[in-house]
Structures are given as structure tokens and as C-alpha cells.
Amino acid sequence: MLKTRELFDSLTAKPTLSSDNLAAAIDALQDCIEAVTACAAAMLTEDDMQTLAPAVGRDMDCADVATATRNVLTRGSGADTSLLSAQLEACLVACERSNQLCSEHAKRHTHCRMCADATRHCADMCRQAIHALHH
């Protein structure tokens, strides 16, 4: 996180969120992207792949939304926070949906447990960032 925060501290145009909040969110998003991508790939190789198929779809959606959110956060939004807020809300929903199904499979599959942990953490960071934007 130190390098991410240092990057945001070095910007001339300051982002809407504090460097600490922004860096924590970016790092949580990156961890989430890695976890849901790896989990989706792993589920495709499991013997019970048919029952895991809905979770694969949700993980893939979450990876795409989290990637877009990371990109939007990295660029910053200036004074207009409406897009950033909407993107964080979308990411929160995607993380919660992925978490819901992977949590159900967490006892049988380690990758689902790790994915559930990462999506829960990312959803929490999205909530914190949304709160920081509006206060």
C-alpha cells in the first residue's frame, strides 16, 4: 500500500479521496480482482463445476466491475464525484453478489473461501470510500 499511497501523494491535482483512503481502496480492488479471477478459473476445473457455474459468472462480473472501478479511482474524478460514487456502488453490488455464492462453497473449496474474504474486504472498502465521498 505504501507505493500506491506515495503515488497519489505525488499528484499535483489532488484526488477527491485522501491518499490513504484511495490507496486502501485501490489495493483492496486489486486483491479482489486477483481472487475472483483465480477463483473463477479454479471453479471451472472442479468436479462439481455445474453447481459452481453461477458463481463463476458472478466472479467474472466482479472482476470486470472491480477493474473498471480501480481504473476510475486511479484517474480521479475532480470535483464531480457522481461517476465515482456510482462506480463504487456498482462495485459494492458486484462484490456482494460474488461473495454470496463463494461463501456457500467456501467449506469445500479453498479458492472460494479466499474469494469470499477478498470480496467482503473490497465491499467494505467500497462502503468506506462512498462514505468518505459524501462526508
Short mmCIF file of N, CA and C in Angstrom, two decimals:
data_model
loop_
_atom_site.label_atom_id
_atom_site.label_comp_id
_atom_site.label_asym_id
_atom_site.label_seq_id
_atom_site.Cartn_x
_atom_site.Cartn_y
_atom_site.Cartn_z
N MET A 1 0.82 -1.19 0.00
CA MET A 1 0.00 0.00 0.00
C MET A 1 0.86 1.25 0.00
N LEU A 2 2.04 1.19 0.56
CA LEU A 2 2.89 2.37 0.65
C LEU A 2 3.16 2.97 -0.72
N LYS A 3 3.51 2.15 -1.70
CA LYS A 3 3.79 2.67 -3.04
C LYS A 3 2.56 3.30 -3.65
N THR A 4 1.40 2.70 -3.47
CA THR A 4 0.16 3.25 -4.02
C THR A 4 -0.12 4.61 -3.39
N ARG A 5 0.01 4.69 -2.07
CA ARG A 5 -0.25 5.96 -1.39
C ARG A 5 0.77 7.01 -1.81
N GLU A 6 2.03 6.64 -1.93
CA GLU A 6 3.06 7.59 -2.37
C GLU A 6 2.74 8.13 -3.76
N LEU A 7 2.24 7.28 -4.63
CA LEU A 7 1.87 7.73 -5.97
C LEU A 7 0.81 8.81 -5.90
N PHE A 8 -0.24 8.59 -5.11
CA PHE A 8 -1.30 9.58 -5.00
C PHE A 8 -0.84 10.84 -4.28
N ASP A 9 0.07 10.70 -3.33
CA ASP A 9 0.63 11.88 -2.66
C ASP A 9 1.42 12.76 -3.63
N SER A 10 1.98 12.14 -4.67
CA SER A 10 2.82 12.88 -5.60
C SER A 10 2.06 13.65 -6.67
N LEU A 11 0.76 13.40 -6.79
CA LEU A 11 -0.03 14.04 -7.84
C LEU A 11 -0.23 15.52 -7.55
N THR A 12 -0.12 16.33 -8.58
CA THR A 12 -0.36 17.76 -8.43
C THR A 12 -1.84 18.03 -8.20
N ALA A 13 -2.68 17.44 -9.02
CA ALA A 13 -4.13 17.56 -8.85
C ALA A 13 -4.54 16.51 -7.82
N LYS A 14 -4.98 16.96 -6.69
CA LYS A 14 -5.31 16.05 -5.60
C LYS A 14 -6.65 15.36 -5.87
N PRO A 15 -6.69 14.04 -5.65
CA PRO A 15 -7.95 13.32 -5.83
C PRO A 15 -8.97 13.71 -4.77
N THR A 16 -10.22 13.36 -5.02
CA THR A 16 -11.31 13.68 -4.10
C THR A 16 -11.14 12.98 -2.76
N LEU A 17 -10.72 11.72 -2.78
CA LEU A 17 -10.48 10.95 -1.57
C LEU A 17 -9.07 11.20 -1.07
N SER A 18 -8.84 11.03 0.22
CA SER A 18 -7.49 11.16 0.76
C SER A 18 -6.59 10.09 0.15
N SER A 19 -5.30 10.34 0.15
CA SER A 19 -4.35 9.36 -0.40
C SER A 19 -4.44 8.04 0.34
N ASP A 20 -4.63 8.08 1.65
CA ASP A 20 -4.75 6.84 2.42
C ASP A 20 -6.00 6.06 2.02
N ASN A 21 -7.14 6.73 1.94
CA ASN A 21 -8.39 6.06 1.54
C ASN A 21 -8.29 5.53 0.12
N LEU A 22 -7.74 6.33 -0.75
CA LEU A 22 -7.62 5.93 -2.15
C LEU A 22 -6.70 4.73 -2.31
N ALA A 23 -5.56 4.77 -1.63
CA ALA A 23 -4.60 3.66 -1.72
C ALA A 23 -5.20 2.38 -1.15
N ALA A 24 -5.90 2.47 -0.04
CA ALA A 24 -6.52 1.28 0.57
C ALA A 24 -7.57 0.70 -0.38
N ALA A 25 -8.35 1.57 -1.00
CA ALA A 25 -9.38 1.10 -1.94
C ALA A 25 -8.75 0.44 -3.16
N ILE A 26 -7.74 1.06 -3.72
CA ILE A 26 -7.06 0.52 -4.90
C ILE A 26 -6.46 -0.85 -4.59
N ASP A 27 -5.81 -0.97 -3.43
CA ASP A 27 -5.20 -2.24 -3.05
C ASP A 27 -6.26 -3.31 -2.82
N ALA A 28 -7.37 -2.96 -2.18
CA ALA A 28 -8.46 -3.92 -1.97
C ALA A 28 -9.06 -4.36 -3.30
N LEU A 29 -9.19 -3.41 -4.22
CA LEU A 29 -9.72 -3.74 -5.55
C LEU A 29 -8.78 -4.70 -6.27
N GLN A 30 -7.48 -4.45 -6.21
CA GLN A 30 -6.52 -5.32 -6.88
C GLN A 30 -6.56 -6.73 -6.29
N ASP A 31 -6.61 -6.83 -4.96
CA ASP A 31 -6.70 -8.14 -4.31
C ASP A 31 -7.98 -8.85 -4.74
N CYS A 32 -9.06 -8.11 -4.82
CA CYS A 32 -10.35 -8.68 -5.23
C CYS A 32 -10.28 -9.20 -6.66
N ILE A 33 -9.73 -8.40 -7.54
CA ILE A 33 -9.61 -8.80 -8.95
C ILE A 33 -8.84 -10.11 -9.07
N GLU A 34 -7.72 -10.20 -8.37
CA GLU A 34 -6.91 -11.41 -8.42
C GLU A 34 -7.67 -12.60 -7.86
N ALA A 35 -8.35 -12.41 -6.73
CA ALA A 35 -9.05 -13.52 -6.08
C ALA A 35 -10.22 -14.03 -6.91
N VAL A 36 -11.05 -13.12 -7.44
CA VAL A 36 -12.22 -13.58 -8.20
C VAL A 36 -11.81 -14.20 -9.53
N THR A 37 -10.76 -13.68 -10.13
CA THR A 37 -10.28 -14.25 -11.39
C THR A 37 -9.74 -15.65 -11.17
N ALA A 38 -8.91 -15.82 -10.14
CA ALA A 38 -8.35 -17.14 -9.83
C ALA A 38 -9.45 -18.11 -9.42
N CYS A 39 -10.40 -17.64 -8.63
CA CYS A 39 -11.49 -18.49 -8.17
C CYS A 39 -12.33 -18.96 -9.35
N ALA A 40 -12.68 -18.06 -10.25
CA ALA A 40 -13.48 -18.45 -11.41
C ALA A 40 -12.75 -19.50 -12.24
N ALA A 41 -11.47 -19.30 -12.45
CA ALA A 41 -10.69 -20.27 -13.22
C ALA A 41 -10.64 -21.62 -12.50
N ALA A 42 -10.47 -21.59 -11.20
CA ALA A 42 -10.40 -22.84 -10.43
C ALA A 42 -11.74 -23.57 -10.43
N MET A 43 -12.83 -22.83 -10.33
CA MET A 43 -14.14 -23.48 -10.32
C MET A 43 -14.41 -24.23 -11.62
N LEU A 44 -13.85 -23.73 -12.71
CA LEU A 44 -14.07 -24.39 -14.00
C LEU A 44 -13.40 -25.76 -14.07
N THR A 45 -12.47 -26.03 -13.15
CA THR A 45 -11.77 -27.31 -13.15
C THR A 45 -12.30 -28.29 -12.10
N GLU A 46 -13.23 -27.86 -11.29
CA GLU A 46 -13.75 -28.70 -10.20
C GLU A 46 -14.73 -29.74 -10.73
N ASP A 47 -14.81 -30.87 -10.00
CA ASP A 47 -15.75 -31.94 -10.38
C ASP A 47 -17.20 -31.47 -10.34
N ASP A 48 -17.49 -30.55 -9.42
CA ASP A 48 -18.87 -30.05 -9.29
C ASP A 48 -19.08 -28.74 -10.04
N MET A 49 -18.39 -28.62 -11.17
CA MET A 49 -18.43 -27.38 -11.95
C MET A 49 -19.85 -26.93 -12.29
N GLN A 50 -20.73 -27.87 -12.55
CA GLN A 50 -22.10 -27.49 -12.92
C GLN A 50 -22.80 -26.72 -11.80
N THR A 51 -22.56 -27.11 -10.56
CA THR A 51 -23.19 -26.40 -9.45
C THR A 51 -22.47 -25.08 -9.16
N LEU A 52 -21.24 -24.96 -9.61
CA LEU A 52 -20.45 -23.75 -9.39
C LEU A 52 -20.63 -22.71 -10.51
N ALA A 53 -21.28 -23.09 -11.59
CA ALA A 53 -21.40 -22.21 -12.76
C ALA A 53 -21.95 -20.81 -12.42
N PRO A 54 -23.00 -20.69 -11.61
CA PRO A 54 -23.48 -19.34 -11.29
C PRO A 54 -22.42 -18.50 -10.57
N ALA A 55 -21.62 -19.14 -9.72
CA ALA A 55 -20.56 -18.43 -9.01
C ALA A 55 -19.46 -17.98 -9.97
N VAL A 56 -19.18 -18.78 -10.98
CA VAL A 56 -18.18 -18.40 -11.99
C VAL A 56 -18.62 -17.10 -12.67
N GLY A 57 -19.88 -17.06 -13.07
CA GLY A 57 -20.40 -15.85 -13.72
C GLY A 57 -20.31 -14.63 -12.83
N ARG A 58 -20.66 -14.79 -11.57
CA ARG A 58 -20.60 -13.66 -10.65
C ARG A 58 -19.16 -13.21 -10.40
N ASP A 59 -18.25 -14.18 -10.32
CA ASP A 59 -16.83 -13.82 -10.16
C ASP A 59 -16.32 -13.05 -11.37
N MET A 60 -16.70 -13.48 -12.55
CA MET A 60 -16.25 -12.80 -13.76
C MET A 60 -16.83 -11.38 -13.83
N ASP A 61 -18.10 -11.23 -13.46
CA ASP A 61 -18.70 -9.89 -13.41
C ASP A 61 -17.97 -9.02 -12.41
N CYS A 62 -17.67 -9.59 -11.26
CA CYS A 62 -16.99 -8.84 -10.20
C CYS A 62 -15.61 -8.39 -10.68
N ALA A 63 -14.89 -9.27 -11.35
CA ALA A 63 -13.55 -8.91 -11.85
C ALA A 63 -13.63 -7.73 -12.81
N ASP A 64 -14.60 -7.75 -13.71
CA ASP A 64 -14.75 -6.66 -14.68
C ASP A 64 -15.14 -5.35 -14.01
N VAL A 65 -16.09 -5.41 -13.08
CA VAL A 65 -16.55 -4.19 -12.41
C VAL A 65 -15.44 -3.64 -11.50
N ALA A 66 -14.74 -4.52 -10.79
CA ALA A 66 -13.65 -4.08 -9.91
C ALA A 66 -12.51 -3.46 -10.73
N THR A 67 -12.24 -4.01 -11.90
CA THR A 67 -11.20 -3.45 -12.77
C THR A 67 -11.59 -2.04 -13.22
N ALA A 68 -12.81 -1.88 -13.65
CA ALA A 68 -13.28 -0.55 -14.06
C ALA A 68 -13.24 0.42 -12.89
N THR A 69 -13.62 -0.05 -11.71
CA THR A 69 -13.62 0.81 -10.53
C THR A 69 -12.20 1.23 -10.18
N ARG A 70 -11.28 0.29 -10.22
CA ARG A 70 -9.87 0.62 -9.96
C ARG A 70 -9.37 1.67 -10.95
N ASN A 71 -9.72 1.52 -12.21
CA ASN A 71 -9.27 2.49 -13.22
C ASN A 71 -9.86 3.87 -12.98
N VAL A 72 -11.15 3.93 -12.67
CA VAL A 72 -11.80 5.22 -12.42
C VAL A 72 -11.20 5.88 -11.17
N LEU A 73 -10.99 5.11 -10.12
CA LEU A 73 -10.39 5.66 -8.90
C LEU A 73 -8.97 6.16 -9.15
N THR A 74 -8.21 5.43 -9.92
CA THR A 74 -6.83 5.80 -10.20
C THR A 74 -6.75 7.13 -10.95
N ARG A 75 -7.67 7.32 -11.87
CA ARG A 75 -7.68 8.57 -12.64
C ARG A 75 -8.19 9.74 -11.82
N GLY A 76 -9.02 9.48 -10.83
CA GLY A 76 -9.62 10.56 -10.05
C GLY A 76 -10.80 11.14 -10.79
N SER A 77 -11.59 11.95 -10.09
CA SER A 77 -12.80 12.48 -10.71
C SER A 77 -12.94 13.98 -10.59
N GLY A 78 -11.97 14.62 -9.93
CA GLY A 78 -12.10 16.06 -9.74
C GLY A 78 -13.24 16.37 -8.79
N ALA A 79 -13.85 17.50 -8.99
CA ALA A 79 -14.90 17.96 -8.09
C ALA A 79 -16.21 17.19 -8.28
N ASP A 80 -16.44 16.64 -9.48
CA ASP A 80 -17.67 15.90 -9.75
C ASP A 80 -17.49 14.45 -9.31
N THR A 81 -18.12 14.10 -8.21
CA THR A 81 -17.95 12.76 -7.66
C THR A 81 -19.08 11.80 -8.04
N SER A 82 -19.99 12.24 -8.88
CA SER A 82 -21.15 11.40 -9.20
C SER A 82 -20.76 10.10 -9.89
N LEU A 83 -19.86 10.14 -10.85
CA LEU A 83 -19.43 8.92 -11.54
C LEU A 83 -18.67 8.01 -10.58
N LEU A 84 -17.79 8.58 -9.81
CA LEU A 84 -17.02 7.79 -8.86
C LEU A 84 -17.93 7.10 -7.85
N SER A 85 -18.90 7.82 -7.35
CA SER A 85 -19.85 7.26 -6.40
C SER A 85 -20.65 6.12 -7.04
N ALA A 86 -21.13 6.33 -8.25
CA ALA A 86 -21.91 5.30 -8.95
C ALA A 86 -21.05 4.06 -9.22
N GLN A 87 -19.80 4.28 -9.59
CA GLN A 87 -18.91 3.15 -9.88
C GLN A 87 -18.62 2.36 -8.60
N LEU A 88 -18.41 3.06 -7.51
CA LEU A 88 -18.19 2.38 -6.23
C LEU A 88 -19.43 1.59 -5.80
N GLU A 89 -20.61 2.15 -6.05
CA GLU A 89 -21.86 1.44 -5.73
C GLU A 89 -21.98 0.17 -6.57
N ALA A 90 -21.65 0.27 -7.86
CA ALA A 90 -21.70 -0.91 -8.73
C ALA A 90 -20.72 -1.97 -8.26
N CYS A 91 -19.55 -1.55 -7.85
CA CYS A 91 -18.54 -2.49 -7.37
C CYS A 91 -19.00 -3.16 -6.07
N LEU A 92 -19.60 -2.38 -5.21
CA LEU A 92 -20.13 -2.93 -3.96
C LEU A 92 -21.14 -4.04 -4.25
N VAL A 93 -22.04 -3.80 -5.18
CA VAL A 93 -23.04 -4.81 -5.56
C VAL A 93 -22.36 -6.04 -6.15
N ALA A 94 -21.41 -5.84 -7.05
CA ALA A 94 -20.72 -6.97 -7.69
C ALA A 94 -19.97 -7.80 -6.65
N CYS A 95 -19.32 -7.14 -5.71
CA CYS A 95 -18.60 -7.86 -4.65
C CYS A 95 -19.55 -8.64 -3.76
N GLU A 96 -20.66 -8.04 -3.40
CA GLU A 96 -21.63 -8.73 -2.55
C GLU A 96 -22.22 -9.95 -3.25
N ARG A 97 -22.50 -9.82 -4.55
CA ARG A 97 -23.07 -10.94 -5.31
C ARG A 97 -22.06 -12.08 -5.43
N SER A 98 -20.82 -11.76 -5.70
CA SER A 98 -19.78 -12.79 -5.78
C SER A 98 -19.59 -13.44 -4.41
N ASN A 99 -19.54 -12.61 -3.38
CA ASN A 99 -19.35 -13.11 -2.03
C ASN A 99 -20.46 -14.06 -1.61
N GLN A 100 -21.67 -13.75 -1.98
CA GLN A 100 -22.81 -14.58 -1.59
C GLN A 100 -22.62 -16.04 -2.02
N LEU A 101 -22.27 -16.25 -3.29
CA LEU A 101 -22.15 -17.62 -3.77
C LEU A 101 -20.84 -18.27 -3.35
N CYS A 102 -19.75 -17.54 -3.37
CA CYS A 102 -18.48 -18.16 -2.98
C CYS A 102 -18.48 -18.51 -1.49
N SER A 103 -19.18 -17.74 -0.69
CA SER A 103 -19.29 -18.07 0.74
C SER A 103 -19.98 -19.42 0.93
N GLU A 104 -20.95 -19.72 0.07
CA GLU A 104 -21.66 -21.00 0.15
C GLU A 104 -20.74 -22.18 -0.16
N HIS A 105 -19.72 -21.95 -0.96
CA HIS A 105 -18.81 -23.03 -1.38
C HIS A 105 -17.48 -23.00 -0.62
N ALA A 106 -17.33 -22.08 0.32
CA ALA A 106 -16.05 -21.86 0.99
C ALA A 106 -15.56 -23.06 1.80
N LYS A 107 -16.46 -23.84 2.34
CA LYS A 107 -16.04 -25.00 3.13
C LYS A 107 -15.46 -26.11 2.27
N ARG A 108 -15.92 -26.21 1.03
CA ARG A 108 -15.43 -27.26 0.12
C ARG A 108 -14.25 -26.83 -0.73
N HIS A 109 -14.15 -25.52 -1.01
CA HIS A 109 -13.12 -25.05 -1.94
C HIS A 109 -12.36 -23.88 -1.33
N THR A 110 -11.07 -24.06 -1.16
CA THR A 110 -10.22 -23.01 -0.58
C THR A 110 -10.27 -21.74 -1.42
N HIS A 111 -10.27 -21.89 -2.73
CA HIS A 111 -10.29 -20.70 -3.59
C HIS A 111 -11.57 -19.91 -3.38
N CYS A 112 -12.69 -20.58 -3.08
CA CYS A 112 -13.93 -19.86 -2.80
C CYS A 112 -13.85 -19.14 -1.46
N ARG A 113 -13.20 -19.75 -0.49
CA ARG A 113 -13.02 -19.08 0.81
C ARG A 113 -12.17 -17.83 0.64
N MET A 114 -11.10 -17.95 -0.12
CA MET A 114 -10.22 -16.79 -0.34
C MET A 114 -10.94 -15.71 -1.12
N CYS A 115 -11.74 -16.12 -2.08
CA CYS A 115 -12.53 -15.17 -2.87
C CYS A 115 -13.56 -14.48 -1.99
N ALA A 116 -14.23 -15.23 -1.14
CA ALA A 116 -15.23 -14.64 -0.24
C ALA A 116 -14.57 -13.61 0.68
N ASP A 117 -13.39 -13.93 1.18
CA ASP A 117 -12.68 -12.97 2.05
C ASP A 117 -12.33 -11.70 1.29
N ALA A 118 -11.80 -11.86 0.07
CA ALA A 118 -11.38 -10.70 -0.72
C ALA A 118 -12.57 -9.84 -1.14
N THR A 119 -13.67 -10.46 -1.52
CA THR A 119 -14.84 -9.68 -1.94
C THR A 119 -15.49 -8.98 -0.75
N ARG A 120 -15.46 -9.62 0.41
CA ARG A 120 -16.00 -8.98 1.62
C ARG A 120 -15.17 -7.75 1.97
N HIS A 121 -13.86 -7.90 1.90
CA HIS A 121 -12.98 -6.77 2.21
C HIS A 121 -13.16 -5.64 1.18
N CYS A 122 -13.26 -6.00 -0.08
CA CYS A 122 -13.44 -4.99 -1.13
C CYS A 122 -14.78 -4.27 -0.96
N ALA A 123 -15.82 -5.00 -0.65
CA ALA A 123 -17.13 -4.38 -0.42
C ALA A 123 -17.05 -3.39 0.75
N ASP A 124 -16.35 -3.78 1.81
CA ASP A 124 -16.17 -2.88 2.95
C ASP A 124 -15.42 -1.61 2.54
N MET A 125 -14.39 -1.77 1.72
CA MET A 125 -13.62 -0.61 1.27
C MET A 125 -14.47 0.29 0.37
N CYS A 126 -15.32 -0.31 -0.45
CA CYS A 126 -16.22 0.49 -1.29
C CYS A 126 -17.17 1.31 -0.42
N ARG A 127 -17.72 0.68 0.62
CA ARG A 127 -18.61 1.40 1.54
C ARG A 127 -17.88 2.57 2.20
N GLN A 128 -16.66 2.32 2.63
CA GLN A 128 -15.88 3.38 3.27
C GLN A 128 -15.59 4.53 2.31
N ALA A 129 -15.24 4.19 1.08
CA ALA A 129 -14.95 5.21 0.08
C ALA A 129 -16.21 6.01 -0.26
N ILE A 130 -17.35 5.36 -0.39
CA ILE A 130 -18.61 6.04 -0.65
C ILE A 130 -18.92 6.99 0.51
N HIS A 131 -18.75 6.51 1.71
CA HIS A 131 -18.99 7.34 2.90
C HIS A 131 -18.06 8.55 2.88
N ALA A 132 -16.79 8.35 2.57
CA ALA A 132 -15.82 9.45 2.54
C ALA A 132 -16.15 10.48 1.47
N LEU A 133 -16.68 10.02 0.36
CA LEU A 133 -17.06 10.94 -0.72
C LEU A 133 -18.20 11.86 -0.31
N HIS A 134 -19.09 11.36 0.51
CA HIS A 134 -20.30 12.11 0.85
C HIS A 134 -20.22 12.81 2.20
N HIS A 135 -19.06 12.75 2.84
CA HIS A 135 -18.91 13.42 4.13
C HIS A 135 -17.65 14.25 4.19
#
